[in-house]
Coordinates of C-alpha atoms in Angstrom, one line a residue:
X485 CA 11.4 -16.6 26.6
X486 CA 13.5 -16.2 29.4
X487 CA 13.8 -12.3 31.2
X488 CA 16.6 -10.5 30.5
X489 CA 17.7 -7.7 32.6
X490 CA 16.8 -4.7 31.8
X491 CA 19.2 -1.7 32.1
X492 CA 17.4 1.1 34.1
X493 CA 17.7 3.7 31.3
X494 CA 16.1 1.9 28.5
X495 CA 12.2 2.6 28.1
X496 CA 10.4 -0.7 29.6
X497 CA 6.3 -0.9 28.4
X498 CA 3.6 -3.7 28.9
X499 CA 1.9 -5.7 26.1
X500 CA -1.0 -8.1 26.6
X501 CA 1.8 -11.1 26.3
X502 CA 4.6 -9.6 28.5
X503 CA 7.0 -6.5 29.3
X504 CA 9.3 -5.6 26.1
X505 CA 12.5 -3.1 26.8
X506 CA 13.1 -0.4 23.8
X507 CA 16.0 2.0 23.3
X508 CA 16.2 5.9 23.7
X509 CA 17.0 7.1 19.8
X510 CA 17.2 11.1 19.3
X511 CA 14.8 11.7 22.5
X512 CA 12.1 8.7 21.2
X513 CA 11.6 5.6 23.0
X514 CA 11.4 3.0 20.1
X515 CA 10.2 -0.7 20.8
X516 CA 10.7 -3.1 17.3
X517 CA 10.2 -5.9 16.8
X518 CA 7.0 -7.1 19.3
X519 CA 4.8 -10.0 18.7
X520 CA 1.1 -9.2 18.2
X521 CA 0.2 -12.9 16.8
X522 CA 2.1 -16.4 16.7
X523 CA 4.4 -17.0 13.7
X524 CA 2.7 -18.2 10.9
X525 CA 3.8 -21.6 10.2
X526 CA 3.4 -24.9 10.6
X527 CA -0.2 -25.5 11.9
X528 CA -0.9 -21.7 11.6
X529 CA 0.5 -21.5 8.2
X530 CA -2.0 -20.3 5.5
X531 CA -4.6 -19.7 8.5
X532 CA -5.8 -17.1 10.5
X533 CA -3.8 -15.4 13.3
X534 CA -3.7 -16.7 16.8
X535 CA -2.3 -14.7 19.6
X536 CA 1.5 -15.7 20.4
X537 CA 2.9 -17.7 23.0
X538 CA 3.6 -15.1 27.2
X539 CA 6.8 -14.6 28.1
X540 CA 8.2 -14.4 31.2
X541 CA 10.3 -11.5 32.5
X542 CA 10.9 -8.3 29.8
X543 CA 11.9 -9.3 26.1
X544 CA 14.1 -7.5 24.3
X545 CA 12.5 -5.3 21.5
X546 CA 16.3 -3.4 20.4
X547 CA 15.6 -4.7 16.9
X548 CA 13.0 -5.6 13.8
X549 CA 11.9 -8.8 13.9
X550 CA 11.9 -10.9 11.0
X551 CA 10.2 -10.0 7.7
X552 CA 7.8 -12.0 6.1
X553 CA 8.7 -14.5 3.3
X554 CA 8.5 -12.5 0.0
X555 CA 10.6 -12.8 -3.2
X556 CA 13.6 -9.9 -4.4
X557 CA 12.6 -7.1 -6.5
X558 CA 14.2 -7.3 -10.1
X559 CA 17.4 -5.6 -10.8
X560 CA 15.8 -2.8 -12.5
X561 CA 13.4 -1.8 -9.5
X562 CA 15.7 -2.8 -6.7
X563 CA 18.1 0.4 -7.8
X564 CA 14.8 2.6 -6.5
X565 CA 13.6 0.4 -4.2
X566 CA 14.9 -0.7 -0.7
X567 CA 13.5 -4.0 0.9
X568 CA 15.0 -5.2 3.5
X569 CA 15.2 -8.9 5.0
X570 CA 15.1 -9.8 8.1
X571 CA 15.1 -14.0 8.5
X572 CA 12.8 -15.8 11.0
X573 CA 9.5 -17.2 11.0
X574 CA 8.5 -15.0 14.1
X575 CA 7.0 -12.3 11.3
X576 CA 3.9 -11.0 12.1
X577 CA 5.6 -8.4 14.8
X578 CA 5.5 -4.4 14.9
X579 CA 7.4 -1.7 15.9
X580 CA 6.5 1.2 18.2
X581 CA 8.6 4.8 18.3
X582 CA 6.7 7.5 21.0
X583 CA 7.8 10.2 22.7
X584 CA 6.4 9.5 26.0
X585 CA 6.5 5.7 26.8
X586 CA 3.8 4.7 30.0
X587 CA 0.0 5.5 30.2
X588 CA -1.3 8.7 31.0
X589 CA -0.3 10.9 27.6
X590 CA -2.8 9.8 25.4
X591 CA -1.0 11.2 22.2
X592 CA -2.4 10.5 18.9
X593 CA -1.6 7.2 17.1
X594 CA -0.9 6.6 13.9
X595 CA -0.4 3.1 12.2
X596 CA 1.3 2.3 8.9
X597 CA 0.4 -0.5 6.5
X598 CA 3.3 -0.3 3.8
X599 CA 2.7 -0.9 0.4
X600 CA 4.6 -3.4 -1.6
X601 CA 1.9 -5.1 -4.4
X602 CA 1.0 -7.3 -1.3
X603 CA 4.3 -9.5 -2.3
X604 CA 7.2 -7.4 -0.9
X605 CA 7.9 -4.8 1.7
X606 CA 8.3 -4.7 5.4
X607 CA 7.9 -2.3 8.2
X608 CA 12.2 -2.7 8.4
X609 CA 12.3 -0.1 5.2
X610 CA 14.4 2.7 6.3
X611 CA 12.4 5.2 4.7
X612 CA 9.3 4.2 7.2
X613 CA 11.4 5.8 10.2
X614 CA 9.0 6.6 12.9
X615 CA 11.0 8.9 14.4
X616 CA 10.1 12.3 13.3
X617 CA 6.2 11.3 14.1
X618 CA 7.0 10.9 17.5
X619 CA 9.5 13.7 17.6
X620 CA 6.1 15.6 16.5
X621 CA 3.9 14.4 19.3
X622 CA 2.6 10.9 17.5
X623 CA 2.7 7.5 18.7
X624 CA 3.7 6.0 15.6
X625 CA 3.2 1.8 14.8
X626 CA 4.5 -0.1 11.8
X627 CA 3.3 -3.3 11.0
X628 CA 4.2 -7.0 9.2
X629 CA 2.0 -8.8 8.0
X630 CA 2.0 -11.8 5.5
X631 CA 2.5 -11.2 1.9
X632 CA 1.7 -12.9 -1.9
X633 CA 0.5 -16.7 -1.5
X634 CA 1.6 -16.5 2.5
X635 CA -1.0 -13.8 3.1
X636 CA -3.4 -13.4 -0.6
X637 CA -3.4 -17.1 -2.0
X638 CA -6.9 -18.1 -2.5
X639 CA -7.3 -21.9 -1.5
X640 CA -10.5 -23.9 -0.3
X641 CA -9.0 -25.5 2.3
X642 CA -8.4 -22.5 4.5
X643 CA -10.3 -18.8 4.7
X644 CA -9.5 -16.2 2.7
X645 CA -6.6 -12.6 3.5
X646 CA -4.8 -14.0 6.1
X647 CA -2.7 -11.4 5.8
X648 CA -5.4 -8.7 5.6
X649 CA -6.5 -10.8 9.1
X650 CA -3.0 -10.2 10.3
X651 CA -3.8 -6.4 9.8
X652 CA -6.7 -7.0 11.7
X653 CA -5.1 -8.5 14.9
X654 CA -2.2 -5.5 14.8
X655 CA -4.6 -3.2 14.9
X656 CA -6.4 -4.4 17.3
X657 CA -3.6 -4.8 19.6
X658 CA -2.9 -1.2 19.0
X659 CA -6.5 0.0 20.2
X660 CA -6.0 -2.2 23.6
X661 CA -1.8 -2.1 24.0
X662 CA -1.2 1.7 22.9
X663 CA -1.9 3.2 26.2
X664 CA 0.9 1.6 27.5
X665 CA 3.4 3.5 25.1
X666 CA 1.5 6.6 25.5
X667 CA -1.1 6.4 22.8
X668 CA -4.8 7.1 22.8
X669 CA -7.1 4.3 21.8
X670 CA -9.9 6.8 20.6
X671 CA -7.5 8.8 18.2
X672 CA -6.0 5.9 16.1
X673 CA -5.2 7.3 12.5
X674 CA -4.4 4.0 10.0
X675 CA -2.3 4.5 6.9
X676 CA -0.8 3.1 4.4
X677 CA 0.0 3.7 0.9
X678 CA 0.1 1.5 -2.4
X679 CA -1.2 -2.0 -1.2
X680 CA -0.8 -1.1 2.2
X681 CA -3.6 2.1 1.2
X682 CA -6.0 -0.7 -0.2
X683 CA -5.2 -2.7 2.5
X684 CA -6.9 0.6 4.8
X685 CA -9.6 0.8 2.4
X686 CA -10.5 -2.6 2.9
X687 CA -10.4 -2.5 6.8
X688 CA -12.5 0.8 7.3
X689 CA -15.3 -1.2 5.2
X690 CA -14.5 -4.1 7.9
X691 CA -17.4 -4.8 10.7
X692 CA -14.7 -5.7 12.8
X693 CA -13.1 -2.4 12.9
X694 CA -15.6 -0.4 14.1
X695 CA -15.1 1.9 16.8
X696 CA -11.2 0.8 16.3
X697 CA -10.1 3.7 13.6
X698 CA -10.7 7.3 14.2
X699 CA -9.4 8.7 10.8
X700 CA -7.8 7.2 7.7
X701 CA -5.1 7.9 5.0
X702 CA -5.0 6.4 1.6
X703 CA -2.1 7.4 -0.3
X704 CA -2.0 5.8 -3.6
X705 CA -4.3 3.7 -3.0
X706 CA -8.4 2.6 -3.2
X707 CA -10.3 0.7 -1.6
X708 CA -11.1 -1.9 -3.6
X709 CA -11.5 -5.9 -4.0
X710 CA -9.8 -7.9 -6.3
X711 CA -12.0 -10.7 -9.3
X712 CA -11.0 -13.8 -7.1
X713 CA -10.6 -16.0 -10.9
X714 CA -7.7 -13.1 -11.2
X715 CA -6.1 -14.2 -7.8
X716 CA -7.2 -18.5 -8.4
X717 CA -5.5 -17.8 -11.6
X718 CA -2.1 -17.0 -10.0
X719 CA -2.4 -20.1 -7.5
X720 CA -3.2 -22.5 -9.9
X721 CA -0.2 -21.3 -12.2
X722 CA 1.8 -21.7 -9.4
X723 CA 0.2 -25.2 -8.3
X724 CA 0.7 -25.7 -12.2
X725 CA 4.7 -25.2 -12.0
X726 CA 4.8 -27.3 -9.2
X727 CA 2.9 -30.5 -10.3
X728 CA 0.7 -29.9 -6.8
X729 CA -2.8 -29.6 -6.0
X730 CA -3.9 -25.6 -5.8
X731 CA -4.5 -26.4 -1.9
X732 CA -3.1 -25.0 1.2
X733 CA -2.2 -28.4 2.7
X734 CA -0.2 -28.7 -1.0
X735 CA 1.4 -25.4 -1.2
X736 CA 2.8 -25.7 2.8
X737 CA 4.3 -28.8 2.3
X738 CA 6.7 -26.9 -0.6
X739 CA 10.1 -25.6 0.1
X740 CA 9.6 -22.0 1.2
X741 CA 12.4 -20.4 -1.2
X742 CA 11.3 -22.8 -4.0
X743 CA 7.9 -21.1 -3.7
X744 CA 8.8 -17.4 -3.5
X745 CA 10.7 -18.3 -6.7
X746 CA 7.6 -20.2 -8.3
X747 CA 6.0 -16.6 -7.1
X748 CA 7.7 -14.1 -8.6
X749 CA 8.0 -16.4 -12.1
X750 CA 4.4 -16.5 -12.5
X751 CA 3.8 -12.6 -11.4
X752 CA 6.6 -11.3 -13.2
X753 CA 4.2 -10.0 -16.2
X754 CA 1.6 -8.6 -14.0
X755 CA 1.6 -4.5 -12.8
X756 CA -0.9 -2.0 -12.7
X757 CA -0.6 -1.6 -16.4
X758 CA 0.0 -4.7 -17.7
X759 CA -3.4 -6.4 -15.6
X760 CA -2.7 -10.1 -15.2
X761 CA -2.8 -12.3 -12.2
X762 CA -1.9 -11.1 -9.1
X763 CA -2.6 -11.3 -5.0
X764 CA -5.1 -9.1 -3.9
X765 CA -7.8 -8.8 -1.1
X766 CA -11.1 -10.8 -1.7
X767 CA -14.9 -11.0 -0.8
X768 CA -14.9 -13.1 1.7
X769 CA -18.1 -12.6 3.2
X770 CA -16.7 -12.1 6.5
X771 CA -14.0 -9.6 6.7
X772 CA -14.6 -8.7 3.1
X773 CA -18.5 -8.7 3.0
X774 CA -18.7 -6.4 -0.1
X775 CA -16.4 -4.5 -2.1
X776 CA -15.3 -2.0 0.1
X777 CA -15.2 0.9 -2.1
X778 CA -19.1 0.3 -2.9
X779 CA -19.6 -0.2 0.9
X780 CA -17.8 3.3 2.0
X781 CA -20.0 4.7 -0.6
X782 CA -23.5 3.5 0.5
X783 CA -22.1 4.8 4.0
X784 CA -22.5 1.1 5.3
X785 CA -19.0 1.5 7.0
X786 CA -16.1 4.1 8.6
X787 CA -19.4 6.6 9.6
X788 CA -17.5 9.2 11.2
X789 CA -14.3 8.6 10.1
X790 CA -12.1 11.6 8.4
X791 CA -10.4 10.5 5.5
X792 CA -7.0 11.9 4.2
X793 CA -6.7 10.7 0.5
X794 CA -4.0 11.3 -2.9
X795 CA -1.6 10.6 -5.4
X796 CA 1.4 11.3 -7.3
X797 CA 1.3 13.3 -10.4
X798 CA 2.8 10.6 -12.3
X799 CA 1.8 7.3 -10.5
X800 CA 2.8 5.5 -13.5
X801 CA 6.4 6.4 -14.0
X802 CA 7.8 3.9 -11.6
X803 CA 6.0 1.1 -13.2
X804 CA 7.0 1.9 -16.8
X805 CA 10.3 3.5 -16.4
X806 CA 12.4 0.8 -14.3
X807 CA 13.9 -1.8 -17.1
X808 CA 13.2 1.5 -20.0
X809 CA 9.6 0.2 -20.2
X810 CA 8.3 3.6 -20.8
X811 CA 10.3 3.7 -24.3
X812 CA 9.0 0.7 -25.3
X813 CA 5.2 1.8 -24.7
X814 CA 6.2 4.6 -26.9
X815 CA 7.0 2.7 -29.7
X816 CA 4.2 0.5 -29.2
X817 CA 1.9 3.4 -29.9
X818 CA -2.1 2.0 -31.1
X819 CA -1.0 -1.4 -29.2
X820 CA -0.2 0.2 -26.4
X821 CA -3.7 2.1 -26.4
X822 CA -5.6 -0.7 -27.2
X823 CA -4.2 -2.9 -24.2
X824 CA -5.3 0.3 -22.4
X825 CA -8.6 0.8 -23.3
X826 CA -8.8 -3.2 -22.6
X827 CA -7.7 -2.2 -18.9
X828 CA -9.8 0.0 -18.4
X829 CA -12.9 -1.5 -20.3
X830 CA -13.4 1.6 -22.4
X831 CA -13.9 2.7 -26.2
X832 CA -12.1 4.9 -28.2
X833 CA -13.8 8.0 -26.5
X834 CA -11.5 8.3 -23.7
X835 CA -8.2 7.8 -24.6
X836 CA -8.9 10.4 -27.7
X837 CA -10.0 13.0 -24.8
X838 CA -6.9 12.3 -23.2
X839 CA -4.6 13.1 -26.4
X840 CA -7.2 16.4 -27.2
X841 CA -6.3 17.7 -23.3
X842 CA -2.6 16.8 -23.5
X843 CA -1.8 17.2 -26.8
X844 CA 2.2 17.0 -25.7
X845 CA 1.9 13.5 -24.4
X846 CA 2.9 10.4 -25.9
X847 CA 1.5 7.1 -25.7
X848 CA 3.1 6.3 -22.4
X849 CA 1.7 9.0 -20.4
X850 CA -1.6 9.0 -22.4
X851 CA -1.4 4.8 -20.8
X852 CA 0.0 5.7 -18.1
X853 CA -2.5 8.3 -16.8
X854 CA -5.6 6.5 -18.1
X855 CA -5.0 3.6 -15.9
X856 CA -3.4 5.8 -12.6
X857 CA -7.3 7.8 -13.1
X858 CA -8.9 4.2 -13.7
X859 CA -7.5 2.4 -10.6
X860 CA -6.7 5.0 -8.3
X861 CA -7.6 8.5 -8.8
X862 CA -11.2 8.0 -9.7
X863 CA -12.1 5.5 -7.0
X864 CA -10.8 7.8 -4.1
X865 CA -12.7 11.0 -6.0
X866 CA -15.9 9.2 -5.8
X867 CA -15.2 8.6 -2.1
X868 CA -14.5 12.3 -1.3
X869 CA -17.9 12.6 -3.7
X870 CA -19.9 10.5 -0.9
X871 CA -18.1 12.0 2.1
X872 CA -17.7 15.9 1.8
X873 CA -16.8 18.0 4.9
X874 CA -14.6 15.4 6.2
X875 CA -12.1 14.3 3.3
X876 CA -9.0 16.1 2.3
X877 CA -7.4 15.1 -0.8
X878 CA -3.6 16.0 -2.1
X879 CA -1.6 15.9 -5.1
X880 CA 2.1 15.3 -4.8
X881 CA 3.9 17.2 -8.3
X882 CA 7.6 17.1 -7.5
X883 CA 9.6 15.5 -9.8
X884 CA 12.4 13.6 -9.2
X885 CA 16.1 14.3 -9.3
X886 CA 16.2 11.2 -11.2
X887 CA 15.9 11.0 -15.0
X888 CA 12.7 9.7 -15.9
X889 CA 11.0 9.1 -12.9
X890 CA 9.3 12.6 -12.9
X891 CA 6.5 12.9 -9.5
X892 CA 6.3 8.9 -9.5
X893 CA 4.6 6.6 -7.4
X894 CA 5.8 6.1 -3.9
X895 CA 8.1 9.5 -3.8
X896 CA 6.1 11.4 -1.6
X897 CA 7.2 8.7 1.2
X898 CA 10.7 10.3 1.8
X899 CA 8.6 13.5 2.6
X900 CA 5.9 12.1 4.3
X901 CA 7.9 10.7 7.1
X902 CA 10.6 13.2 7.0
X903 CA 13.4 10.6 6.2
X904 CA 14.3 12.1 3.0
X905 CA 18.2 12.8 3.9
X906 CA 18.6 9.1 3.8
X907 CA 20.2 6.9 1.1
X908 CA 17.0 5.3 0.9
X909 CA 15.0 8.0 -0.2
X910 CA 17.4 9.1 -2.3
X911 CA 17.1 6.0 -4.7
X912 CA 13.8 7.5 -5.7
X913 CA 14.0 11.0 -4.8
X914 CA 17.6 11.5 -6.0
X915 CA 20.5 13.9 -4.3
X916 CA 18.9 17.3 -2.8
X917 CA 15.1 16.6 -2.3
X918 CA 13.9 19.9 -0.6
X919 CA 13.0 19.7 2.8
X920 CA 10.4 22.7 2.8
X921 CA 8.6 20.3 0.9
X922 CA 8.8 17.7 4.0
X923 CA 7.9 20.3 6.0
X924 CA 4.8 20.5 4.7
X925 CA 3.9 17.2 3.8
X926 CA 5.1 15.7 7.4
X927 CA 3.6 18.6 8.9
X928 CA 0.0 18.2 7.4
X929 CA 0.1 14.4 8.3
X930 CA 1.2 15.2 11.6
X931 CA -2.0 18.0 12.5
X932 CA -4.3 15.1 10.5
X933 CA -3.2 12.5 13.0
X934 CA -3.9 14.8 15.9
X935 CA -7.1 16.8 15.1
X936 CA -8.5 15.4 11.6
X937 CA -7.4 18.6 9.6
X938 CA -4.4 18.5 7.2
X939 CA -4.4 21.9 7.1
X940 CA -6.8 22.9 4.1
X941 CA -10.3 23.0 2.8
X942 CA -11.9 19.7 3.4
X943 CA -13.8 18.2 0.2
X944 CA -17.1 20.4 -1.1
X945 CA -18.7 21.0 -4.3
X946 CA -15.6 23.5 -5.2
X947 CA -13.5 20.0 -5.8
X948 CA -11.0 21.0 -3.5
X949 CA -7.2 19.8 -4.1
X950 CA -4.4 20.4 -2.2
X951 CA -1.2 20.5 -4.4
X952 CA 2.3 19.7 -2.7
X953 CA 5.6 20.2 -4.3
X954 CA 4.7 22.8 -7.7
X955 CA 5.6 25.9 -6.1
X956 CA 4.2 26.3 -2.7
X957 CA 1.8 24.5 -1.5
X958 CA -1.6 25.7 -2.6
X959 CA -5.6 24.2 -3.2
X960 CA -6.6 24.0 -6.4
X961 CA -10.3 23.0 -7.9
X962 CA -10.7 20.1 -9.5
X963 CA -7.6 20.1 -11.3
X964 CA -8.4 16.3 -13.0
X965 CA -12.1 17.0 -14.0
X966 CA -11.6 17.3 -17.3
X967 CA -9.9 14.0 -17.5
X968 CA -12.7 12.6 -14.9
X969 CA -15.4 13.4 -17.3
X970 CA -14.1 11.5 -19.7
X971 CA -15.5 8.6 -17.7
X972 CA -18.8 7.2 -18.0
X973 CA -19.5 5.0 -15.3
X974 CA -23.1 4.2 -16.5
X975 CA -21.6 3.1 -20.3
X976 CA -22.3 -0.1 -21.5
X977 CA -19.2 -2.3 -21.8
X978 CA -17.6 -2.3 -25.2
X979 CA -19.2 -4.6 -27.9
X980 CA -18.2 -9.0 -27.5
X981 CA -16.0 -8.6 -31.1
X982 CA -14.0 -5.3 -29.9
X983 CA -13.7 -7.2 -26.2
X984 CA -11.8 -9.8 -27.8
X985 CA -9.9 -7.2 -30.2
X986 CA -8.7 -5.3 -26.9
X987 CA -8.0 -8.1 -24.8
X988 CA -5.4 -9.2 -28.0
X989 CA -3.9 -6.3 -27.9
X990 CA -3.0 -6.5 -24.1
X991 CA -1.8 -10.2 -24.8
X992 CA 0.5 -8.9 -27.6
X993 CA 1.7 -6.3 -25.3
X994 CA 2.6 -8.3 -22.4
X995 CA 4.7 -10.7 -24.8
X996 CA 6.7 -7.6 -26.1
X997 CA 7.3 -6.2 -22.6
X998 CA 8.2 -9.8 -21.6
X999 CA 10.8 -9.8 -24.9
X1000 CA 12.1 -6.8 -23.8
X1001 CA 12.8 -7.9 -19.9
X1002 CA 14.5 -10.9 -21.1
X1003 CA 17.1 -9.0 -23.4

C-alpha cells in the first residue's frame, strides 16, 4: 500500500508490518481497522494464519476493516441484535482505542473476543465501543477473526480452529505491538463473552499462550471443547446440500454467499437448548491438546492467571423468547423436560429439584435454567472450585425494559463497556437502562484489567458471588447451590432404553420449534 500523508494532529503508531494513522475521538486515539494476518482466502483459505503483506509509508486505520463472511441473524433476533457488515476479504484485522498512543505508558490492556455462536459478530458492533476503557486508563483491542465453516469447519484436508488460530496470532501481536499504543505486554487481560468467552477458555488452556495472558474474563461463557461428530455433522450436512465432498479444497471452490446460506439452513435448529450440530472449538492435539476446562482444572494451564468469571440471571431468555419460543416450551410441558433432561444427560432427579426450589416456574425457565447451569454456570463454578483466591465471579439480575427478555444473555454488554446510551444497546436493554449500574459494572472491569481485583471477595469456601443490578451491588454466598447440588457429576448415564426415550423427545421438540419458525 502506497503512504498517505499523514496530517500532523492525528495519532501515528508502529506495527510489526508498517506505521498506521488513527483519529482523536473524545480525547482517545483510536486505530481500526489494522492487519494482524493476511486475508484469508485463496491459498490461505481454510488454513492457518500467515502474517500479512509490509506496507510502505503510514496506512490509514480511520475505519473498521472488513468483517468476516458470516450469514444474517433471523428477523426475530436481528430486532435485539446488531451485526454489522463490513465487505472485504482483508478480515482478520483489529482495532485499537488508548489514551496515550507511543511507548513509554505501559497501561493495562485489555482484549475482546466477541461472542456470536462462532457464526456471526464482529468487533464493528457498536455496543463494543472501546472508548470508555481507554477514557479509564485501558488500552483496549477488539478483534476479527473467522467464523462458522470459515473459521470451525472440521475437514481432513487442512488443521483444525482456524479461527481460534486467528485468535492466537491477534493476541500475539498484541503482546509484541501494544507498547507502541501505550500498552503493557505483561498486564494483558483477554475477554470475551458468549463464544468469544469459550473462545478465552480455550486459549488460557493453550501452550502457546503462556506467558502471553495476565488475567482472563469469561462472561457467559466456559471453557470447553466441542464432540467433533457434532461439528463433522454440520459439514457434511452442508457438503450434503451441496452435492460436494466434505473437504476444504471442496467447500472453497463454492460461491461464498451460496455457502453462508447453505450455513445458516443447516444450523437454523441448533441453540443452546435445542443441541444439534453446530461449530465449535475441537481437540486438536495442538492448540487444543485436551479439553480445556479439564486442563484449567488439573492446573496444567493459565498457573497464575486471575480469572474474572459470570452470567446472566436468565441466560436462556434470549434464546427462547426471540420468534415467542418461550410460549411454545410452555405448552410443550413433559416434552419439553424430556428433551431437557436428554441435554443434559440426566434422570428425573434434577429437573424435579428444580420444580421443588422454584415452585413458580414453568416449564420454560425450569428448561431454560437446567441447561444455562448445565453449559455454563456449573463449568465456570468448578473452575473457581480449582482456583480459589484468584477468581471473582458475578451475577448480572437486571431485567430488561423489554417484555420478556427479563436479565438475558448478552445484556450486561451495554453496561460492561459503558455504551448503554446507544441505540444498540437499547435493542436489548430497552429505553432508560441505569447508568449506576454501568458504573459499577465498567468500573469493576476496569480495576480487574489494571490490578486483578474487581472490587470484591475473590472465590473461597464461603462461595462468594458478586450480584450486579438487584439493588445495589452486593456478594452473596452461593446463591445457586441448591440448584448445583442437584448435579451429580459421578452418576452413571441414564439407562440405553430411557437414552433413546430422551433423545425422541428432543427430536420431537426440534420439529415443533421448526413448525413454529416456519408459521
Amino acid at each position: 500500500m502506497t503512504a498517505d500523508r499523514t496530517e500532523p494532529k492525528d495519532p501515528v503508531a508502529d506495527t510489526p508490518y508498517g506505521a498506521v494513522r488513527g483519529r482523536w475521538e473524545r480525547g482517545v486515539a483510536v486505530f481500526r481497522g489494522i492487519p494482524y494476518a493476511a486475508p484469508p482466502f485463496g491459498a490461505h483459505r481454510f488454513r492457518p494464519p500467515v502474517p500479512p503483506e509490509p506496507w510502505d509509508g503510514v496506512r490509514d486505520a480511520g475505519a473498521f476493516g472488513p468483517t468476516a463472511p458470516k450469514p444474517p441473524y433471523s428477523e426475530a433476533f436481528a430486532q435485539y441484535l446488531s451485526d454489522p457488515v463490513v465487505p472485504g476479504d482483508d478480515c482478520l484485522n483489529l482495532n485499537v482505542w488508548t489514551p496515550e498512543p507511543g511507548p513509554g505508558a505501559r497501561l493495562p490492556v485489555l482484549v475482546w473476543l466477541h461472542g456470536g455462536a462462532l457464526t456471526r459478530g464482529s468487533s464493528a458492533v457498536p455496543v463494543y465501543d472501546g472508548q470508555a476503557f481507554a477514557r479509564d486508563g485501558v488500552v483496549f483491542v477488539s478483534v476479527n477473526y473467522r467464523l462458522g465453516v470459515e473459521g470451525y469447519g472440521l475437514f481432513p484436508d487442512t488443521p483444525p480452529n482456524p479461527g481460534l488460530r486467528d485468535q492466537l496470532a491477534a493476541l500475539r501481536w498484541v503482546h509484541d505491538t501494544v507498547a507502541a499504543f501505550g500498552g503493557d505486554p505483561a498486564r494483558i487481560t483477554l475477554c470475551g463473552q458468549s463464544a468469544g468467552a469459550i473462545s478465552t477458555g480455550a486459549l488460557l488452556a493453550a501452550p502457546q499462550t503462556q506467558g502471553l495472558i495476565r488475567r482472563a474474563v469469561l462472561q457467559s461463557g466456559p471453557p470447553e471443547a466441542a464432540e467433533r461428530d457434532k461439528v463433522r455433522r454440520m459439514v457434511r450436512r452442508m457438503a450434503s446440500r451441496l452435492r460436494i465432498p466434505a473437504t476444504a479444497q471442496a467447500f472453497a471452490e463454492v460461491d461464498r454467499e451460496l455457502l453462508l446460506r447453505t450455513q445458516a439452513e443447516v444450523g437454523r435448529l441448533s441453540s443452546p437448548v435445542l443441541g444439534g450440530p453446530a461449530f465449535g472449538v475441537v481437540v486438536d492435539g495442538d492448540l487444543v491438546p485436551r479439553d480445556p476446562l479439564q486442563a484449567l482444572l488439573d492446573g496444567e494451564a493459565a498457573t497464575g492467571v486471575d480469572l474474572l468469571m459470570g452470567w446472566t440471571r436468565d441466560e436462556y431468555r434470549l434464546w427462547l423468547v426471540p420468534g415467542g419460543l418461550v410460549d411454545h416450551v410452555d405448552r410443550l410441558g413433559p416434552v419439553a423436560l424430556a428433551g431437557a433432561m436428554a441435554r443434559c444427560h440426566v434422570g428425573h432427579e434434577v429437573p424435579r429439584g428444580y420444580r421443588t426450589l422454584h415452585p413458580g416456574a414453568g416449564p420454560a425457565e425450569t428448561v431454560g435454567q437446567m441447561v444455562t447451569d448445565h453449559l455454563l454456570r456449573l463449568p465456570l463454578h468448578r473452575l473457581a472450585e480449582a482456583r480459589p483466591g484468584s477468581s471473582y465471579l458475578y451475577e448480572f439480575a437486571w431485567p430488561s425494559n423489554r417484555p420478556g427478555l427479563g436479565a438475558c444473555h448478552a445484556l450486561e454488554l451495554g453496561f460492561v463497556f459503558d455504551t448503554g446510551e446507544g441505540p444498540d444497546a437499547a435493542r436489548l436493554a430497552g429505553a432508560g437502562a441505569p447508568q449506576e449500574l454501568a458504573d459499577a459494572m465498567h468500573g469493576a472491569w476496569v480495576r480487574f484489567a489494571a490490578t486483578g481485583d474487581p472490587g470484591w471477595q475473590p472465590w473461597d469456601d464461603t462461595h462468594p458471588v458478586r450480584v450486579l443490578g438487584d439493588g445495589e451491588p452486593r456478594t452473596v454466598s452461593g446463591p445457586r447451590d441448591e440448584e448445583f447440588a442437584l448435579w451429580n457429576p459421578g452418576a452413571p448415564p441414564p439407562h440405553p432404553e430411557r437414552t433413546a426415550e430422551l433423545a425422541l423427545a428432543v427430536r420431537r421438540l426440534r420439529r415443533s420449534v421448526a413448525a413454529v419458525r416456519r408459521h
